[in-house]
Amino acid sequence: MRKVLITGFEPFGGERVNPSWEVVKQLNDMELAGARIIARQLPCVFGAALEALNTAIEEVQPVMVLAIGQAGGRTDITLERVAINVDDARIPDNQGKQPIDEPIVESGPAAYFSTLPIKAMVGSMREAGIPASVSQTAGTYVCNHVMYGLLHRLSDQQAIKGGFIHIPYLPEQAAAHPGAPSMAATTVLFALELAISIALQVEYDLKVVGGATH
């Protein structure tokens, strides 16, 4: 059976939970669209996160890798279009590292695009009544670090799809951040199930608007 590797992060930035792992761990051993889902947690640490990801890829031998991360303050599920080759941390990671203006891969290309059918995935979520959109930035913290490193690794392995999805706070997190949007874990779980199923079945993405004005 084909395998899909999906990852979430440990908590960071003073949070007690990370919604990415709280949801992703529920997908472990699930079967979707003829594939078995394998979940792994990544440390929120520059360098170590990619080491853990690469180890998981070697162990699982997946046909697709989907990394999930927290984006507190975002109102919907956002499928990342692009990762850029820079670490520029606003806050230290979980080991106190705070790289500024450092390349993720020396002499690597400036950016990589997701190889997932992100617009088709967004469309399926919206049809199910789940707020979702294409995002034009994965930031410059550990999430972008992982997305770039993943796509760099897969750049010579065209048979393996890869990409990154950001999700909002859980309601219990948003309660500590007055005014911040949130999304229930059950909703995010359903959205990720849809995303995986679509990504496994759609070879060519939809040609629909997914851009931003600013």
N, CA and C of each residue as an Amber inpcrd file, in Angstrom:
protein
   642
   0.8350000  -1.2060000   0.0000000   0.0000000   0.0000000   0.0000000
   0.8700000   1.2570000   0.0000000   0.4350000   2.2530000  -0.7780000
   1.1410000   3.5260000  -0.7750000   1.0800000   4.1610000   0.6110000
   2.0870000   4.9990000   0.8960000   2.1230000   5.6720000   2.1910000
   2.2500000   7.1840000   2.0110000   1.6000000   7.9000000   2.9010000
   1.6990000   9.3540000   2.9600000   2.2900000   9.7290000   4.3050000
   3.3330000  10.5300000   4.2920000   3.9280000  11.0420000   5.5240000
   3.3550000  12.4130000   5.8090000   2.7870000  12.5780000   6.9910000
   2.2740000  13.8820000   7.3990000   2.9200000  14.2600000   8.7210000
   3.3630000  15.5010000   8.8350000   4.0760000  15.9250000  10.0430000
   3.4010000  17.1190000  10.7090000   3.5740000  17.1900000  12.0190000
   3.1540000  18.3460000  12.7990000   4.2950000  18.7270000  13.7250000
   4.1790000  19.8920000  14.3350000   5.2520000  20.3930000  15.2020000
   4.8940000  20.2920000  16.6800000   5.9360000  20.2400000  17.5000000
   5.7630000  20.3860000  18.9370000   5.3790000  21.8380000  19.2440000
   4.8500000  22.1040000  20.4550000   4.4960000  23.4850000  20.8190000
   5.7200000  24.3960000  20.8140000   5.5000000  25.6710000  20.5610000
   6.5820000  26.6590000  20.5790000   6.0020000  28.0100000  20.9670000
   6.8870000  28.9510000  21.2150000   6.4590000  30.3170000  21.4970000
   5.6130000  30.4720000  22.7460000   5.7930000  29.5820000  23.7230000
   5.0530000  29.6850000  24.9700000   3.7040000  28.9920000  24.9620000
   3.3040000  28.4120000  23.8370000   2.0290000  27.7020000  23.7720000
   2.1630000  26.3290000  24.4320000   1.0710000  25.8500000  25.0300000
   1.0770000  24.5380000  25.6690000   0.8220000  23.4090000  24.6750000
   0.1660000  23.7330000  23.5660000  -0.0930000  22.7440000  22.5240000
   0.2360000  23.3590000  21.1710000   0.4110000  22.5050000  20.1860000
   0.5390000  22.9640000  18.8120000  -0.5860000  22.2870000  18.0310000
  -1.4970000  23.0640000  17.4410000  -2.6360000  22.4550000  16.7620000
  -2.2330000  21.5100000  15.6400000  -1.0790000  21.7610000  15.0350000
  -0.6540000  20.8900000  13.9400000  -0.4700000  19.4500000  14.4250000
   0.1930000  19.2770000  15.5640000   0.3870000  17.9160000  16.0630000
  -0.8810000  17.3560000  16.6810000  -1.6660000  18.1920000  17.3550000
  -2.9050000  17.7180000  17.9700000  -3.8310000  17.1000000  16.9280000
  -3.8240000  17.6520000  15.7220000  -4.6640000  17.1210000  14.6480000
  -3.9550000  16.0100000  13.8840000  -2.7060000  16.2410000  13.5220000
  -1.9710000  15.2780000  12.6940000  -1.8840000  13.8990000  13.3470000
  -1.6920000  13.8540000  14.6550000  -1.5460000  12.5570000  15.3200000
  -2.8140000  11.7140000  15.2010000  -3.9480000  12.3650000  14.9760000
  -5.2050000  11.6240000  14.8070000  -5.2940000  10.9370000  13.4420000
  -4.4480000  11.3460000  12.5090000  -4.4380000  10.7480000  11.1770000
  -3.5660000   9.5050000  11.0880000  -2.7520000   9.2760000  12.1010000
  -1.8150000   8.1570000  12.0420000  -2.5300000   6.8250000  11.8460000
  -2.0950000   6.0470000  10.8700000  -2.6290000   4.7340000  10.5210000
  -3.9790000   4.7820000   9.8080000  -4.4780000   5.9640000   9.5220000
  -5.7160000   6.0770000   8.7540000  -5.4360000   5.7220000   7.2980000
  -6.4460000   5.2130000   6.6070000  -6.3250000   4.9260000   5.1790000
  -7.2190000   5.8640000   4.3940000  -6.6250000   6.5590000   3.4170000
  -7.3470000   7.5080000   2.5840000  -6.9220000   7.3250000   1.1340000
  -7.8910000   7.2460000   0.2350000  -7.6250000   7.1580000  -1.2030000
  -6.5690000   6.1060000  -1.5370000  -6.6580000   4.9740000  -0.8560000
  -5.7430000   3.8830000  -1.1390000  -4.3510000   4.0470000  -0.5760000
  -4.1960000   4.9080000   0.4050000  -2.8790000   5.1280000   1.0140000
  -2.9840000   5.0910000   2.5370000  -1.9270000   4.6420000   3.1730000
  -1.8570000   4.6310000   4.6340000  -1.1370000   5.8790000   5.0990000
  -1.7090000   6.5500000   6.0880000  -1.1430000   7.8010000   6.5970000
  -0.2340000   7.5140000   7.7820000   0.9620000   8.0400000   7.7270000
   1.9300000   7.9060000   8.8170000   2.2180000   9.3000000   9.3670000
   1.9960000   9.4970000  10.6550000   2.2020000  10.8040000  11.2860000
   3.4870000  10.8240000  12.0950000   4.2000000  11.9360000  12.0120000
   5.4130000  12.1270000  12.7880000   5.4540000  13.5560000  13.3280000
   5.9770000  13.7040000  14.5450000   6.1450000  15.0360000  15.1350000
   7.5530000  15.5420000  14.8740000   7.6550000  16.8240000  14.5190000
   8.9470000  17.4610000  14.2980000   9.2460000  18.4380000  15.4310000
  10.5070000  18.5690000  15.8140000  10.8630000  19.5930000  16.7960000
  10.8000000  20.9650000  16.1520000  10.4350000  21.9530000  16.9240000
  10.4220000  23.3290000  16.4120000  11.8210000  23.9160000  16.6070000
  12.7470000  23.3640000  15.8460000  14.1660000  23.7140000  15.9740000
  14.7810000  23.7460000  14.5800000  15.4440000  24.8310000  14.2550000
  16.1270000  24.9260000  12.9710000  17.1630000  23.8030000  12.8580000
  17.2390000  23.1940000  11.7170000  18.1910000  22.1030000  11.5050000
  17.6510000  20.7790000  11.9980000  17.3390000  20.6700000  13.2730000
  16.8460000  19.4160000  13.8410000  15.5140000  19.0050000  13.2180000
  14.6860000  19.9790000  12.8630000  13.4040000  19.6570000  12.2430000
  13.6160000  18.9480000  10.9050000  14.5690000  19.4350000  10.1210000
  14.8500000  18.8050000   8.8310000  15.5040000  17.4440000   9.0070000
  16.3320000  17.2990000  10.0180000  16.9410000  16.0030000  10.2870000
  15.8620000  14.9720000  10.6080000  14.9030000  15.3640000  11.4430000
  13.8110000  14.4580000  11.8100000  12.9340000  14.1430000  10.6010000
  12.6820000  15.1480000   9.7740000  11.8780000  14.9470000   8.5750000
  12.5620000  13.9790000   7.6130000  13.8440000  14.1910000   7.3740000
  14.5820000  13.3250000   6.4480000  14.6440000  11.8850000   6.9500000
  14.7880000  11.7270000   8.2490000  14.7830000  10.3840000   8.8270000
  13.4350000   9.7070000   8.5970000  12.3590000  10.4580000   8.8020000
  11.0180000   9.9170000   8.6040000  10.7840000   9.5320000   7.1450000
  11.2740000  10.3520000   6.2240000  11.1180000  10.0440000   4.8000000
  11.8350000   8.7480000   4.4580000  13.0370000   8.5770000   4.9970000
  13.7970000   7.3540000   4.7400000  13.0610000   6.1340000   5.2890000
  12.4560000   6.2720000   6.4660000  11.7730000   5.1490000   7.0980000
  10.4610000   4.8040000   6.3960000   9.6960000   5.8230000   6.0380000
   8.3430000   5.6230000   5.5260000   8.3210000   5.3390000   4.0240000
   9.2390000   5.9640000   3.2750000   9.2480000   5.8410000   1.8150000
   7.8870000   6.2330000   1.2290000   7.4590000   7.4650000   1.4710000
   6.1120000   7.8910000   1.0690000   6.0210000   8.3010000  -0.3920000
   4.7800000   8.3310000  -0.8960000   4.5270000   8.8810000  -2.2290000
   4.1950000  10.3720000  -2.1280000   3.9280000  10.8240000  -0.8980000
   3.6140000  12.2290000  -0.6740000   4.0060000  12.6190000   0.7460000
   4.5090000  13.8470000   0.8940000   4.8550000  14.3730000   2.2150000
   4.1120000  15.6820000   2.3980000   3.3490000  15.7540000   3.4850000
   2.5630000  16.9450000   3.7820000   2.9300000  17.4270000   5.1810000
   3.5430000  18.5940000   5.2670000   3.9340000  19.1640000   6.5580000
   2.8770000  20.1780000   6.9930000   2.5180000  20.1330000   8.2700000
   1.4860000  21.0120000   8.8210000   2.0950000  21.8600000   9.9280000
   1.7100000  23.1280000   9.9810000   2.2330000  24.0090000  11.0170000
   1.1950000  24.9970000  11.5090000   1.4510000  25.5690000  12.6670000
   0.5710000  26.5720000  13.2740000   0.8760000  27.9580000  12.7270000
  -0.1820000  28.6780000  12.3810000  -0.0500000  30.0870000  12.0040000
  -1.0710000  30.8760000  12.8040000  -0.7420000  31.1450000  14.0540000
  -1.6440000  31.8840000  14.9190000  -1.9460000  33.2580000  14.3480000
  -3.2350000  33.6040000  14.2600000  -3.6410000  34.8840000  13.7030000
  -4.2760000  34.7520000  12.3270000  -3.9740000  33.6620000  11.6260000
  -4.6230000  33.4400000  10.3320000  -6.0580000  32.9660000  10.5650000
  -6.9260000  33.3580000   9.6400000  -8.3500000  33.0860000   9.8260000
  -8.8000000  31.7780000   9.1820000  -7.9920000  31.2230000   8.3020000
  -8.4090000  30.0230000   7.5930000  -7.2410000  29.0670000   7.4190000
  -7.5320000  27.9230000   6.8300000  -6.4820000  26.9670000   6.4950000
  -5.7970000  27.4620000   5.2400000  -4.4900000  27.5910000   5.2940000
  -3.7590000  28.1900000   4.1750000  -2.7540000  27.1980000   3.5960000
  -2.9070000  26.9560000   2.3000000  -2.0040000  26.0480000   1.5950000
  -0.8910000  26.8660000   0.9680000   0.3240000  26.5830000   1.3700000
   1.4540000  27.4060000   0.9680000   1.8740000  27.1250000  -0.4730000
   2.0640000  28.2050000  -1.2130000   2.4890000  28.0820000  -2.6060000
   4.0070000  27.9650000  -2.7300000   4.7570000  28.6930000  -1.8620000
   6.1890000  28.8270000  -2.0950000   6.9650000  28.8640000  -0.7810000
   8.1730000  28.3160000  -0.8150000   9.1120000  28.3970000   0.3080000
  10.3600000  29.1190000  -0.1800000  10.9000000  29.9970000   0.6410000
  12.0740000  30.7630000   0.2320000  13.3110000  30.3480000   1.0370000
  14.4670000  30.5540000   0.4310000  15.7240000  30.0700000   1.0040000
  16.3230000  31.0490000   2.0090000  15.5970000  31.2560000   3.0910000
  16.1270000  32.1250000   4.1450000  15.5000000  31.7790000   5.4930000
  16.3340000  31.7630000   6.5150000  15.8950000  31.6900000   7.9010000
  16.0560000  33.0870000   8.4860000  14.9690000  33.6360000   9.0190000
  15.0040000  34.9770000   9.6180000  14.0090000  34.9660000  10.7690000
  14.4680000  34.4920000  11.9190000  13.5790000  34.1710000  13.0320000
  13.2390000  35.3910000  13.8880000  11.9480000  35.6690000  13.9880000
  11.4840000  36.7630000  14.8470000  11.6620000  36.4130000  16.3180000
  11.5100000  35.1190000  16.6490000  11.7040000  34.6310000  18.0120000
  12.6450000  33.4280000  17.9710000  13.3110000  33.1120000  19.0900000
  14.1710000  31.9330000  19.1080000  13.3570000  30.6510000  18.9480000
  13.9960000  29.6020000  18.4380000  13.3230000  28.3130000  18.3710000
  13.3790000  27.6400000  19.7370000  12.9790000  26.3860000  19.8160000
  12.8980000  25.7200000  21.1130000  14.2440000  25.3370000  21.7100000
  15.3230000  25.5990000  20.9870000  16.6680000  25.4180000  21.5510000
  17.4050000  26.7420000  21.6510000  16.6640000  27.8420000  21.5040000
  17.2600000  29.1600000  21.6530000  17.9710000  29.6890000  20.4290000
  17.8830000  28.9720000  19.3020000  18.5200000  29.4360000  18.0660000
  17.6620000  30.5150000  17.4160000  18.3070000  31.5440000  16.9010000
  17.5850000  32.6180000  16.2290000  18.3700000  33.1040000  15.0080000
  18.4220000  32.2860000  13.9660000  19.1520000  32.6980000  12.7640000
  18.5050000  33.9010000  12.0970000  19.3170000  34.7910000  11.5930000
  18.8240000  35.9830000  10.9080000  19.5230000  36.0880000   9.5540000
  18.7120000  36.1760000   8.5060000  19.2220000  36.3200000   7.1350000
  20.2310000  35.2390000   6.7600000  19.9280000  34.0020000   7.1650000
  20.8110000  32.8820000   6.8330000  20.1360000  31.9760000   5.8120000
  20.8700000  31.4930000   4.8020000  20.2710000  30.5650000   3.8380000
  19.9800000  29.2200000   4.4890000  18.9210000  28.5850000   4.0360000
  18.6110000  27.2360000   4.5070000  19.5410000  26.2440000   3.8420000
  19.7600000  26.4350000   2.5530000  20.6840000  25.6080000   1.7790000
  21.6590000  26.5270000   1.0600000  22.9320000  26.4460000   1.4330000
  23.9490000  27.2620000   0.7730000  23.9330000  27.0040000  -0.7400000
  23.8960000  28.0910000  -1.5030000  23.8810000  28.0210000  -2.9700000
  22.6270000  27.3530000  -3.5310000  21.5900000  27.1930000  -2.6770000
  20.3270000  26.6380000  -3.1710000  19.5550000  27.6990000  -3.9280000
  18.5380000  27.2950000  -4.7010000  17.7240000  28.2750000  -5.4200000
  16.9840000  29.1850000  -4.4570000  16.5700000  30.3380000  -4.9460000
  15.8990000  31.3180000  -4.0860000  14.6020000  30.7760000  -3.5010000
  13.9160000  29.9300000  -4.2610000  12.6180000  29.4390000  -3.8010000
  12.2520000  28.1290000  -4.4690000  11.3030000  27.4350000  -3.8540000
  10.6870000  26.2480000  -4.4320000   9.1720000  26.3910000  -4.3280000
   8.4670000  25.9250000  -5.3530000   7.0140000  25.9070000  -5.3100000
   6.5170000  24.5470000  -4.8350000   5.4040000  24.5570000  -4.1080000
   4.7460000  23.3230000  -3.7070000   4.4640000  22.4670000  -4.9300000
   4.5680000  21.1700000  -4.7840000   4.2280000  20.2650000  -5.8800000
   2.8650000  19.6060000  -5.6590000   2.1220000  20.1270000  -4.7110000
   0.7640000  19.6480000  -4.4600000  -0.2320000  20.4420000  -5.3050000
  -1.3970000  19.8700000  -5.6230000  -2.4410000  20.6030000  -6.3400000
  -3.1900000  21.5190000  -5.3650000  -2.5230000  22.5850000  -4.9490000
  -3.0290000  23.3850000  -3.8330000  -4.3740000  24.0510000  -4.1170000
  -4.6280000  24.4500000  -5.3510000  -5.9060000  25.1040000  -5.6570000
  -7.0570000  24.1030000  -5.6600000  -6.8060000  22.9110000  -6.1290000
  -7.8260000  21.8620000  -6.0520000  -8.1100000  21.5040000  -4.6000000
  -7.0780000  21.5020000  -3.7780000  -7.2450000  21.1880000  -2.3560000
  -8.0510000  22.2770000  -1.6580000  -7.7380000  23.5360000  -1.9690000
  -8.5010000  24.6550000  -1.4170000  -9.9580000  24.5500000  -1.8510000
 -10.1710000  24.2440000  -3.1330000 -11.5320000  24.1400000  -3.6410000
 -12.3490000  23.0830000  -2.9300000 -11.7290000  21.9430000  -2.6450000
 -12.4610000  20.8700000  -1.9620000 -12.8350000  21.2770000  -0.5430000
 -11.9540000  22.0020000   0.1230000 -12.2540000  22.4710000   1.4770000
 -13.3940000  23.4810000   1.4610000 -13.3370000  24.4150000   0.5400000
 -14.3880000  25.4210000   0.4630000 -15.7380000  24.8040000   0.1420000
 -15.7480000  23.8270000  -0.7460000 -16.9980000  23.1390000  -1.0700000
 -17.5840000  22.4450000   0.1450000 -16.7150000  22.0430000   1.0710000
 -17.1640000  21.3970000   2.3040000 -17.5000000  22.4130000   3.3950000
 -17.4130000  23.6990000   3.0650000 -17.7430000  24.7390000   4.0300000
 -16.6370000  25.0890000   4.9860000 -15.3980000  24.7780000   4.6090000
 -14.2480000  25.0610000   5.4720000 -13.4640000  26.2310000   4.8830000
 -13.2350000  27.2940000   5.6580000 -12.4540000  28.4330000   5.1580000
 -11.0360000  28.0000000   4.7930000 -10.6430000  28.2800000   3.5570000
  -9.3150000  27.8820000   3.0770000  -8.8820000  28.8210000   1.9700000
  -7.5690000  28.9600000   1.8040000  -7.0420000  29.8260000   0.7510000
  -5.6140000  29.4380000   0.4200000  -5.1310000  29.9600000  -0.7200000
  -3.7250000  29.8280000  -1.0920000  -2.9530000  30.9370000  -0.3930000
  -1.8480000  30.5810000   0.2250000  -0.9790000  31.5660000   0.8790000
   0.2740000  31.7650000   0.0410000   0.7170000  33.0170000  -0.0180000
   1.9040000  33.3420000  -0.8130000   3.1730000  33.4140000   0.0390000
   3.0550000  33.1510000   1.3370000   4.2480000  33.1680000   2.1930000
   4.1150000  32.1790000   3.3330000   5.1330000  31.3570000   3.4890000
   5.1980000  30.4200000   4.6110000   5.9980000  31.0150000   5.7660000
   6.2830000  32.3330000   5.6740000   7.0590000  32.9930000   6.7110000
   8.5510000  32.7620000   6.5340000   9.3050000  33.0050000   7.6040000
  10.7530000  32.7830000   7.5780000  11.2200000  32.0670000   8.8470000
  10.2700000  31.3720000   9.4760000  10.5830000  30.6590000  10.7190000
  10.7470000  29.1650000  10.3970000  10.5280000  28.2980000  11.3620000
  10.8090000  26.8710000  11.1720000   9.8730000  26.2320000  10.1480000
   8.6530000  26.7470000   9.9930000   7.7320000  26.1920000   8.9960000
   8.2960000  26.3510000   7.5870000   8.7210000  27.5460000   7.2500000
   9.3310000  27.7690000   5.9370000  10.6220000  26.9630000   5.8020000
  11.3760000  26.8760000   6.8790000  12.6160000  26.0910000   6.9090000
  12.3320000  24.6450000   6.4950000  11.2800000  24.0730000   7.0690000
  10.9140000  22.6930000   6.7610000  10.3830000  22.5670000   5.3350000
   9.5290000  23.4930000   4.9260000   8.9770000  23.4170000   3.5740000
  10.0790000  23.5080000   2.5270000  10.9880000  24.4620000   2.7050000
  12.0800000  24.6100000   1.7370000  12.9640000  23.3560000   1.7290000
  13.3340000  22.9010000   2.9250000  14.1930000  21.7260000   3.0090000
  13.5430000  20.4990000   2.4050000  12.2410000  20.3580000   2.6250000
  11.5060000  19.2340000   2.0490000  11.5320000  19.2920000   0.5200000
  11.1860000  20.4480000  -0.0320000  11.1200000  20.5640000  -1.4850000
  12.5030000  20.4880000  -2.1300000  13.5190000  20.9300000  -1.4030000
  14.8850000  20.7870000  -1.9060000  15.2390000  19.3060000  -2.0160000
  14.8830000  18.5490000  -0.9960000  15.1550000  17.1040000  -1.0190000
  14.3920000  16.4110000  -2.1440000  13.1560000  16.8270000  -2.3490000
  12.3130000  16.1700000  -3.3500000  12.5260000  16.6890000  -4.7660000
  13.3820000  17.6930000  -4.9320000  13.5460000  18.3300000  -6.2380000
  14.0590000  17.3790000  -7.3130000  14.7350000  16.3190000  -6.9000000
  15.2120000  15.3320000  -7.8800000  14.4570000  14.0130000  -7.7440000
  13.2940000  14.0720000  -7.0600000  12.4510000  12.8850000  -6.8880000
  11.0280000  13.2440000  -7.3030000  10.8120000  13.3870000  -8.5960000
   9.5520000  13.8900000  -9.1210000   8.3560000  13.0130000  -8.7700000
   8.5880000  11.7650000  -8.4180000   7.4870000  10.8530000  -8.1160000
   6.8640000  11.1360000  -6.7520000   7.5360000  11.9410000  -5.9270000
   7.0280000  12.2270000  -4.5850000   6.5280000  13.6670000  -4.5290000
   5.2490000  13.8380000  -4.1900000   4.6910000  15.1690000  -4.0310000
   5.0170000  15.7030000  -2.6390000   5.0800000  17.0280000  -2.5170000
   5.3610000  17.6050000  -1.2040000   4.8480000  19.0220000  -1.0750000
   4.5080000  19.4070000   0.1480000   4.0560000  20.7690000   0.3850000
   3.7510000  21.0150000   1.8450000   3.1950000  22.1930000   2.1210000
   3.0020000  22.6540000   3.4970000   1.6380000  23.3230000   3.6490000
   0.9920000  23.0770000   4.7840000  -0.2840000  23.7120000   5.1150000
  -0.1780000  24.3530000   6.4890000  -0.6200000  25.6040000   6.5870000
  -0.7130000  26.2790000   7.8780000  -2.1610000  26.2420000   8.3820000
  -2.3160000  26.0570000   9.6830000  -3.6500000  26.0340000  10.2810000
  -3.7210000  27.0540000  11.4200000  -4.9400000  27.5600000  11.7270000
  -5.0910000  28.5540000  12.7930000  -4.9190000  27.9420000  14.1890000
  -4.9870000  28.8300000  15.1860000  -5.0400000  28.3790000  16.5770000
  -6.2470000  27.4640000  16.7970000  -6.1510000  26.5940000  17.7920000
  -7.3170000  25.9180000  18.3300000  -8.0740000  26.9020000  19.2200000
  -9.3900000  26.6880000  19.4480000 -10.1430000  27.6090000  20.2960000
  -9.5280000  27.8150000  21.6810000  -8.9930000  26.7430000  22.2890000
  -8.4090000  26.8860000  23.6220000  -7.1580000  27.7500000  23.6090000
  -6.4680000  27.8030000  22.4960000  -5.3330000  28.7150000  22.3710000
  -5.8140000  30.1540000  22.1770000  -6.7980000  30.3120000  21.3110000
  -7.3090000  31.6490000  21.0190000  -7.8950000  32.3190000  22.2560000
  -8.3520000  31.5190000  23.2030000  -8.9020000  32.0780000  24.4390000
  -7.8590000  32.8850000  25.1940000  -6.5910000  32.5520000  24.9880000
  -5.4980000  33.2830000  25.6320000  -4.9800000  34.4240000  24.7740000
  -5.5650000  34.5840000  23.5940000  -5.1730000  35.6580000  22.6710000
  -6.4380000  36.3770000  22.2150000  -6.9890000  37.2310000  23.0620000
  -8.2640000  37.8840000  22.7620000  -8.3120000  38.4860000  21.3590000
  -9.3500000  38.1210000  20.6140000  -9.5190000  38.6390000  19.2640000
  -8.9230000  37.7730000  18.1810000  -8.1030000  36.7960000  18.5690000
  -7.4660000  35.9340000  17.5740000  -8.4660000  34.9140000  17.0370000
  -8.4400000  34.6500000  15.7350000  -9.3260000  33.6310000  15.1600000
  -8.8660000  32.2340000  15.5340000  -9.7720000  31.2650000  15.4030000
  -9.4320000  29.8810000  15.7210000 -10.2630000  28.9430000  14.8600000
  -9.9310000  27.6640000  14.9170000 -10.6810000  26.6490000  14.1930000
 -10.6620000  25.3650000  15.0060000 -11.8050000  24.7030000  15.1010000
 -11.9150000  23.4810000  15.8880000 -11.0690000  22.3610000  15.2900000
 -10.5150000  21.5330000  16.1580000  -9.6670000  20.4260000  15.7030000
 -10.4260000  19.4820000  14.7780000 -11.7240000  19.2640000  15.0460000
 -12.5070000  18.3740000  14.1940000 -12.6260000  18.9270000  12.7760000
 -12.7420000  20.2420000  12.6570000 -12.8290000  20.8730000  11.3370000
 -11.5080000  20.7470000  10.5950000 -10.4180000  21.0050000  11.3020000
  -9.0930000  20.8980000  10.6760000  -8.8190000  19.4590000  10.2520000
  -9.2100000  18.5120000  11.0860000  -9.0020000  17.0990000  10.7610000
  -9.7330000  16.7350000   9.4650000 -10.9800000  17.1500000   9.3450000
 -11.7350000  16.8750000   8.1320000 -11.0870000  17.5430000   6.9220000
 -10.6120000  18.7650000   7.1150000  -9.9490000  19.4850000   6.0230000
  -8.7030000  18.7570000   5.5520000  -7.9160000  18.2320000   6.4720000
  -6.7000000  17.5180000   6.0950000  -7.0120000  16.1920000   5.4210000
  -8.0840000  15.5360000   5.8510000  -8.5050000  14.3110000   5.1760000
  -8.8620000  14.6140000   3.7200000  -9.5990000  15.7020000   3.5080000
  -9.9350000  16.1210000   2.1510000  -8.6780000  16.4550000   1.3550000
  -7.7740000  17.2030000   1.9740000  -6.5480000  17.6350000   1.3020000
  -5.7280000  16.4390000   0.8390000  -5.5650000  15.4580000   1.6990000
  -4.7840000  14.2760000   1.3470000  -5.4480000  13.5080000   0.2110000
  -6.7640000  13.3070000   0.3140000  -7.4850000  12.5610000  -0.7140000
  -7.3750000  13.2380000  -2.0780000  -7.5610000  14.5540000  -2.1100000
  -7.4730000  15.2870000  -3.3690000  -6.0550000  15.2260000  -3.9290000
  -5.0630000  15.4400000  -3.0740000  -3.6710000  15.4570000  -3.5300000
  -3.2430000  14.1160000  -4.1070000  -3.8090000  13.0390000  -3.5910000
  -3.4610000  11.7130000  -4.0890000  -4.1420000  11.3870000  -5.4170000
  -5.2370000  12.0820000  -5.6900000  -6.0270000  11.7340000  -6.8760000
  -5.9120000  12.7340000  -8.0270000  -5.5000000  13.9740000  -7.7210000
  -5.4270000  15.0110000  -8.7490000  -3.9910000  15.1690000  -9.2260000
  -3.7700000  14.9640000 -10.5090000  -2.4180000  15.0740000 -11.0550000
  -2.0870000  16.5050000 -11.4650000  -3.0570000  17.2020000 -12.0730000
  -2.8290000  18.5660000 -12.5300000  -3.7550000  19.5220000 -11.7800000
  -3.1840000  20.5860000 -11.2560000  -3.9590000  21.5160000 -10.4390000
  -4.9530000  22.3060000 -11.2750000  -5.9650000  22.8750000 -10.5860000
  -6.9550000  23.7070000 -11.2330000  -6.3370000  25.0200000 -11.6910000
  -6.8310000  25.5480000 -12.7730000  -6.3780000  26.8510000 -13.2740000
  -7.3990000  27.8950000 -12.8390000  -7.3820000  28.2140000 -11.5580000
  -8.3170000  29.1840000 -10.9840000  -7.5320000  30.2120000 -10.1850000
  -8.1870000  31.3280000  -9.8830000  -7.5090000  32.4090000  -9.1530000
  -7.1470000  31.9530000  -7.7430000  -5.9070000  32.2350000  -7.3770000
  -5.4540000  31.9390000  -6.0160000  -4.4340000  32.9640000  -5.5620000
  -4.4180000  34.0850000  -6.2680000  -3.4360000  35.1230000  -5.9770000
  -3.9220000  36.1090000  -4.9400000  -3.0590000  37.0540000  -4.6080000
  -3.3750000  38.0860000  -3.6320000  -3.0510000  39.4480000  -4.2100000
  -3.8120000  40.4640000  -3.8080000  -3.5630000  41.8240000  -4.3010000
  -2.3400000  42.4210000  -3.6260000  -2.1940000  42.1750000  -2.3420000
  -1.0580000  42.7300000  -1.5930000  -0.3500000  41.6230000  -0.8350000
